[in-house]
CSV table of C-alpha atoms in Angstrom, one decimal:
chain,number,residue,atom,x,y,z
A,219,UNK,CA,48.4,34.7,26.6
A,220,UNK,CA,44.8,34.9,28.0
A,221,UNK,CA,42.8,31.9,29.0
A,222,UNK,CA,40.5,32.4,26.0
A,223,UNK,CA,43.5,32.3,23.6
A,224,UNK,CA,44.8,29.1,25.2
A,225,UNK,CA,41.4,27.4,25.0
A,226,UNK,CA,41.1,28.4,21.3
A,227,UNK,CA,44.6,27.1,20.5
A,228,UNK,CA,43.8,23.8,22.3
A,229,UNK,CA,40.5,23.5,20.5
A,230,UNK,CA,42.1,24.2,17.0
A,231,UNK,CA,44.9,21.6,17.9
A,232,UNK,CA,42.2,19.0,18.7
A,233,UNK,CA,40.3,19.8,15.5
A,234,UNK,CA,43.5,19.4,13.4
A,235,UNK,CA,44.3,16.1,15.2
A,236,UNK,CA,40.8,14.8,14.5
A,237,UNK,CA,41.0,15.8,10.8
A,238,UNK,CA,44.4,14.1,10.5
A,239,UNK,CA,43.0,10.9,12.0
A,240,UNK,CA,39.9,11.1,9.9
A,241,UNK,CA,42.0,11.6,6.7
A,242,UNK,CA,44.2,8.6,7.6
A,243,UNK,CA,41.2,6.4,8.2
A,244,UNK,CA,39.6,7.5,4.9
A,245,UNK,CA,42.9,6.8,3.1
A,246,UNK,CA,43.2,3.3,4.6
A,247,UNK,CA,39.5,2.6,3.7
A,248,UNK,CA,40.0,3.7,0.1
A,249,UNK,CA,43.2,1.7,-0.2
A,250,UNK,CA,41.5,-1.5,1.2
A,251,UNK,CA,38.6,-1.0,-1.1
A,252,UNK,CA,40.7,-0.5,-4.2
A,253,UNK,CA,43.0,-3.4,-3.5
A,254,UNK,CA,40.1,-5.7,-2.5
A,255,UNK,CA,38.3,-4.8,-5.8
A,256,UNK,CA,41.5,-5.5,-7.8
A,257,UNK,CA,41.9,-8.9,-6.1
A,258,UNK,CA,38.3,-9.9,-6.7
A,259,UNK,CA,38.4,-8.7,-10.3
A,260,UNK,CA,41.6,-10.7,-10.9
A,261,UNK,CA,40.0,-13.9,-9.6
A,262,UNK,CA,36.9,-13.4,-11.6
A,263,UNK,CA,37.1,-15.5,-14.8
A,264,UNK,CA,35.6,-12.9,-17.1
A,265,UNK,CA,36.7,-9.7,-15.4
A,266,UNK,CA,34.4,-7.1,-14.0
A,267,UNK,CA,34.8,-4.5,-16.7
A,268,UNK,CA,34.6,-7.0,-19.5
A,269,UNK,CA,31.3,-8.4,-18.2
A,270,UNK,CA,29.8,-5.2,-17.0
A,271,UNK,CA,28.4,-4.3,-20.4
A,272,UNK,CA,26.5,-7.6,-20.5
A,273,UNK,CA,24.6,-6.8,-17.3
A,274,UNK,CA,21.4,-6.0,-19.2
A,275,UNK,CA,21.5,-9.1,-21.5
A,276,UNK,CA,19.4,-11.2,-19.2
A,277,UNK,CA,16.7,-8.6,-18.4
A,278,UNK,CA,16.5,-7.8,-22.1
A,279,UNK,CA,16.0,-11.5,-23.0
A,280,UNK,CA,13.3,-11.9,-20.3
A,281,UNK,CA,11.4,-8.8,-21.5
A,282,UNK,CA,11.6,-9.7,-25.2
A,283,UNK,CA,10.5,-13.3,-24.7
A,284,UNK,CA,7.7,-12.3,-22.3
A,285,UNK,CA,6.4,-9.8,-24.9
A,286,UNK,CA,6.5,-12.4,-27.6
A,287,UNK,CA,4.4,-14.8,-25.4
A,288,UNK,CA,2.3,-12.1,-23.7
A,289,UNK,CA,-0.8,-14.0,-24.6
A,290,UNK,CA,0.3,-16.8,-22.2
A,291,UNK,CA,1.0,-14.4,-19.3
A,292,UNK,CA,-2.4,-14.6,-17.5
A,293,UNK,CA,-2.2,-18.4,-17.4
A,294,UNK,CA,1.3,-18.3,-16.1
A,295,UNK,CA,0.3,-15.9,-13.4
A,296,UNK,CA,-2.4,-18.3,-12.3
A,297,UNK,CA,0.0,-21.2,-12.5
A,298,UNK,CA,2.5,-19.7,-10.1
A,299,UNK,CA,-0.1,-18.1,-7.8
A,300,UNK,CA,-0.1,-21.1,-5.4
A,301,UNK,CA,3.7,-20.9,-5.0
A,302,UNK,CA,3.2,-17.2,-4.2
A,303,UNK,CA,0.6,-18.0,-1.5
A,304,UNK,CA,3.0,-20.5,0.0
A,305,UNK,CA,5.7,-17.8,0.2
A,306,UNK,CA,3.2,-15.4,1.9
A,307,UNK,CA,2.2,-18.2,4.3
A,308,UNK,CA,5.8,-18.9,5.2
A,309,UNK,CA,6.4,-15.2,5.9
A,310,UNK,CA,3.2,-14.9,8.0
A,311,UNK,CA,3.8,-18.0,10.1
A,312,UNK,CA,7.5,-17.2,10.7
A,313,UNK,CA,6.7,-13.6,11.6
A,314,UNK,CA,4.0,-14.7,14.1
A,315,UNK,CA,6.3,-17.3,15.7
A,316,UNK,CA,9.3,-15.0,15.7
A,317,UNK,CA,7.3,-12.2,17.2
A,318,UNK,CA,6.1,-14.4,20.1
A,319,UNK,CA,9.6,-15.5,20.8
A,320,UNK,CA,10.8,-11.8,20.6
A,321,UNK,CA,8.2,-10.7,23.1
A,322,UNK,CA,9.4,-13.2,25.7
A,323,UNK,CA,13.1,-12.5,25.0
A,324,UNK,CA,12.6,-8.7,25.1
A,325,UNK,CA,10.7,-8.8,28.4
A,326,UNK,CA,13.4,-11.1,29.9
A,327,UNK,CA,16.2,-8.7,28.8
A,328,UNK,CA,14.7,-5.4,29.8
A,329,UNK,CA,16.0,-3.7,33.0
A,330,UNK,CA,13.3,-3.1,35.5
A,331,UNK,CA,11.0,-5.7,33.8
A,332,UNK,CA,13.1,-8.9,33.7
A,333,UNK,CA,11.9,-11.9,35.6
A,334,UNK,CA,15.5,-12.8,36.4
A,335,UNK,CA,17.7,-9.7,36.3
A,336,UNK,CA,21.0,-11.6,36.6
A,337,UNK,CA,20.2,-13.4,33.3
A,338,UNK,CA,19.6,-10.2,31.3
A,339,UNK,CA,23.1,-10.4,29.6
A,340,UNK,CA,22.4,-14.1,28.6
A,341,UNK,CA,19.1,-13.3,26.9
A,342,UNK,CA,20.6,-10.2,25.2
A,343,UNK,CA,23.5,-12.3,23.8
A,344,UNK,CA,21.0,-14.9,22.7
A,345,UNK,CA,19.2,-12.3,20.7
A,346,UNK,CA,22.5,-11.1,19.2
A,347,UNK,CA,23.3,-14.6,18.0
A,348,UNK,CA,19.8,-15.1,16.5
A,349,UNK,CA,20.1,-11.7,14.8
A,350,UNK,CA,23.7,-12.2,13.6
A,351,UNK,CA,23.3,-15.5,11.8
A,352,UNK,CA,21.7,-14.9,8.3
A,353,UNK,CA,18.5,-16.7,7.5
A,354,UNK,CA,20.0,-18.4,4.5
A,355,UNK,CA,22.8,-20.0,6.6
A,356,UNK,CA,20.2,-21.4,9.1
A,357,UNK,CA,18.0,-22.6,6.1
A,358,UNK,CA,20.9,-24.4,4.5
A,359,UNK,CA,21.7,-26.3,7.7
A,360,UNK,CA,18.0,-27.2,8.2
A,361,UNK,CA,17.6,-28.3,4.6
A,362,UNK,CA,20.5,-30.7,5.1
A,363,UNK,CA,18.8,-32.1,8.2
A,364,UNK,CA,15.1,-31.9,7.4
A,365,UNK,CA,15.2,-31.9,3.6
A,366,UNK,CA,13.8,-29.3,1.2
A,367,UNK,CA,10.4,-27.6,1.7
A,368,UNK,CA,8.8,-24.7,3.5
A,369,UNK,CA,9.5,-25.9,7.1
A,370,UNK,CA,13.3,-25.1,7.0
A,371,UNK,CA,12.5,-21.6,5.6
A,372,UNK,CA,9.9,-21.0,8.3
A,373,UNK,CA,12.2,-22.0,11.1
A,374,UNK,CA,15.1,-20.0,9.7
A,375,UNK,CA,13.1,-16.8,9.3
A,376,UNK,CA,11.4,-17.2,12.7
A,377,UNK,CA,14.7,-17.5,14.5
A,378,UNK,CA,16.1,-14.5,12.8
A,379,UNK,CA,12.9,-12.6,13.4
A,380,UNK,CA,13.1,-13.4,17.1
A,381,UNK,CA,16.5,-11.8,17.3
A,382,UNK,CA,15.7,-8.8,15.3
A,383,UNK,CA,12.3,-8.0,16.8
A,384,UNK,CA,13.6,-8.9,20.3
A,385,UNK,CA,16.1,-6.1,20.1
A,386,UNK,CA,13.5,-3.6,18.8
A,387,UNK,CA,10.9,-4.7,21.4
A,388,UNK,CA,13.4,-4.4,24.3
A,389,UNK,CA,14.1,-0.8,23.3
A,390,UNK,CA,10.4,-0.1,23.3
A,391,UNK,CA,10.0,-1.7,26.7
A,392,UNK,CA,12.7,0.5,28.2
A,393,UNK,CA,10.4,3.5,27.6
A,394,UNK,CA,7.4,2.0,29.3
A,395,UNK,CA,6.4,3.6,32.6
A,396,UNK,CA,7.1,1.5,35.6
A,397,UNK,CA,4.3,2.9,37.8
A,398,UNK,CA,1.6,0.5,36.7
A,399,UNK,CA,4.0,-2.4,37.1
A,400,UNK,CA,5.0,-1.4,40.6
A,401,UNK,CA,1.3,-0.9,41.5
A,402,UNK,CA,0.4,-4.4,40.3
A,403,UNK,CA,3.4,-5.8,42.1
A,404,UNK,CA,2.2,-4.2,45.4
A,405,UNK,CA,-1.1,-6.0,45.0
A,406,UNK,CA,0.6,-9.4,44.7
A,407,UNK,CA,0.3,-9.8,40.9
A,408,UNK,CA,2.5,-12.4,39.3
A,409,UNK,CA,5.2,-11.4,36.8
A,410,UNK,CA,3.1,-12.6,33.9
A,411,UNK,CA,0.1,-10.5,35.2
A,412,UNK,CA,2.4,-7.4,35.6
A,413,UNK,CA,3.6,-7.8,32.0
A,414,UNK,CA,0.1,-8.4,30.6
A,415,UNK,CA,-1.7,-5.6,32.4
A,416,UNK,CA,1.1,-3.1,33.2
A,417,UNK,CA,3.4,-3.2,30.2
A,418,UNK,CA,1.5,-4.7,27.2
A,419,UNK,CA,-1.1,-1.8,26.9
A,420,UNK,CA,1.8,0.7,26.7
A,421,UNK,CA,4.0,-1.0,24.1
A,422,UNK,CA,1.5,-3.0,22.0
A,423,UNK,CA,1.1,-0.3,19.3
A,424,UNK,CA,4.8,-0.1,18.7
A,425,UNK,CA,5.2,-3.8,18.9
A,426,UNK,CA,2.5,-4.2,16.2
A,427,UNK,CA,4.2,-1.5,14.1
A,428,UNK,CA,7.6,-3.3,14.2
A,429,UNK,CA,5.9,-6.6,13.6
A,430,UNK,CA,4.2,-5.4,10.4
A,431,UNK,CA,7.5,-4.0,9.2
A,432,UNK,CA,9.2,-7.3,9.8
A,433,UNK,CA,6.4,-9.1,7.9
A,434,UNK,CA,7.4,-7.0,4.8
A,435,UNK,CA,11.0,-8.1,5.2
A,436,UNK,CA,10.1,-11.7,5.7
A,437,UNK,CA,8.1,-11.9,2.4
A,438,UNK,CA,11.3,-10.9,0.6
A,439,UNK,CA,13.4,-13.3,2.8
A,440,UNK,CA,11.0,-16.3,2.1
A,441,UNK,CA,11.2,-15.6,-1.6
A,442,UNK,CA,15.0,-15.5,-1.5
A,443,UNK,CA,15.2,-18.7,0.6
A,444,UNK,CA,13.4,-20.5,-2.2
A,445,UNK,CA,16.6,-20.3,-4.2
A,446,UNK,CA,18.2,-22.8,-1.8
A,447,UNK,CA,15.3,-25.3,-2.0
A,448,UNK,CA,13.1,-23.9,0.7
A,449,UNK,CA,10.0,-23.9,-1.4
A,450,UNK,CA,7.7,-21.1,-2.4
A,451,UNK,CA,7.9,-18.9,-5.4
A,452,UNK,CA,11.6,-18.4,-5.0
A,453,UNK,CA,12.1,-22.1,-5.8
A,454,UNK,CA,10.0,-21.7,-9.0
A,455,UNK,CA,12.0,-18.6,-10.0
A,456,UNK,CA,15.2,-20.5,-9.6
A,457,UNK,CA,14.0,-23.3,-11.8
A,458,UNK,CA,12.8,-20.9,-14.6
A,459,UNK,CA,16.1,-18.9,-14.4
A,460,UNK,CA,18.2,-22.1,-14.5
A,461,UNK,CA,16.2,-23.3,-17.6
A,462,UNK,CA,17.2,-20.2,-19.5
A,463,UNK,CA,15.8,-19.5,-23.0
A,464,UNK,CA,12.3,-20.8,-23.4
A,465,UNK,CA,11.3,-20.2,-19.8
A,466,UNK,CA,11.9,-16.4,-19.7
A,467,UNK,CA,8.2,-15.8,-20.0
A,468,UNK,CA,7.6,-17.8,-16.8
A,469,UNK,CA,10.4,-15.9,-15.1
A,470,UNK,CA,8.7,-12.6,-16.1
A,471,UNK,CA,5.4,-13.8,-14.7
A,472,UNK,CA,7.0,-14.7,-11.3
A,473,UNK,CA,8.8,-11.3,-11.3
A,474,UNK,CA,5.4,-9.5,-11.8
A,475,UNK,CA,3.8,-11.5,-9.0
A,476,UNK,CA,6.6,-10.8,-6.6
A,477,UNK,CA,6.7,-7.1,-7.5
A,478,UNK,CA,2.9,-6.5,-7.0
A,479,UNK,CA,2.8,-8.6,-3.9
A,480,UNK,CA,5.7,-6.7,-2.2
A,481,UNK,CA,4.2,-3.4,-3.3
A,482,UNK,CA,0.8,-4.4,-2.0
A,483,UNK,CA,2.0,-5.5,1.4
A,484,UNK,CA,4.3,-2.6,1.7
A,485,UNK,CA,1.4,-0.1,1.2
A,486,UNK,CA,-0.9,-2.0,3.6
A,487,UNK,CA,1.7,-2.4,6.2
A,488,UNK,CA,2.8,1.3,5.9
A,489,UNK,CA,-0.9,2.4,6.3
A,490,UNK,CA,-1.5,0.4,9.5
A,491,UNK,CA,1.9,1.2,10.9
A,492,UNK,CA,1.2,4.9,10.5
A,493,UNK,CA,-2.1,4.5,12.2
A,494,UNK,CA,-0.6,2.6,15.0
A,495,UNK,CA,2.2,5.0,15.7
A,496,UNK,CA,0.0,8.0,15.5
A,497,UNK,CA,-2.5,6.4,17.8
A,498,UNK,CA,0.4,5.5,20.2
A,499,UNK,CA,1.6,9.2,20.1
A,500,UNK,CA,-1.9,10.4,20.9
């Protein structure tokens, strides 16, 4: 047999082996998914399939009651507007604090830029920890310690933001040219001066782009954290949903406020992120 035939046979054998392993992995995944679903469904008091057809009952009740009381909708929107502003403030402050922490962590964990190169793994693991723990877990612990209100939500979101943005910022930093940094170092500039003058002008557009994207995410996160007593419009939504019939019109007003707020900030953020990234590319 020629070398080409042997190579082709070896290649086909490897392809068959990979297909076999892939098929086995897929079969195991499907088996685990099916058995896990059956276990969860068995432990569910009502059963998944029995309750599935009632999934639209709550939205239908909200829409029907809101339509019957549609004359009260403008006043309800104004009533819950302060809670919405509180939610936006939580997201804005936590994004700002988290982004500042992320800048420091990213610079300290980037090869070629780090102040203490031997501590790069420590700062990277710290960002992994901050990113891995969900905001709601941090918020529940802080609410137990500090009590309810916007402060636990702000701290929880800021810590998670620091881990998430720190990872993104560090990837941006790795693409920065080291020439300006080395030039500043040769003139006797300090580490802070090298980062401020040599790195920041290169990475600032991408940093701002990621920061705006994270602000969108944090608006949703701050609304969700309201369900565990962290204040904001999420707290008001939990109260109206818990009250049930008779408060569906208030729940509808909160849903409308949340929807238009998220859409508005999504559009504004996307517009400026596109301008920043295009400007950085130019």
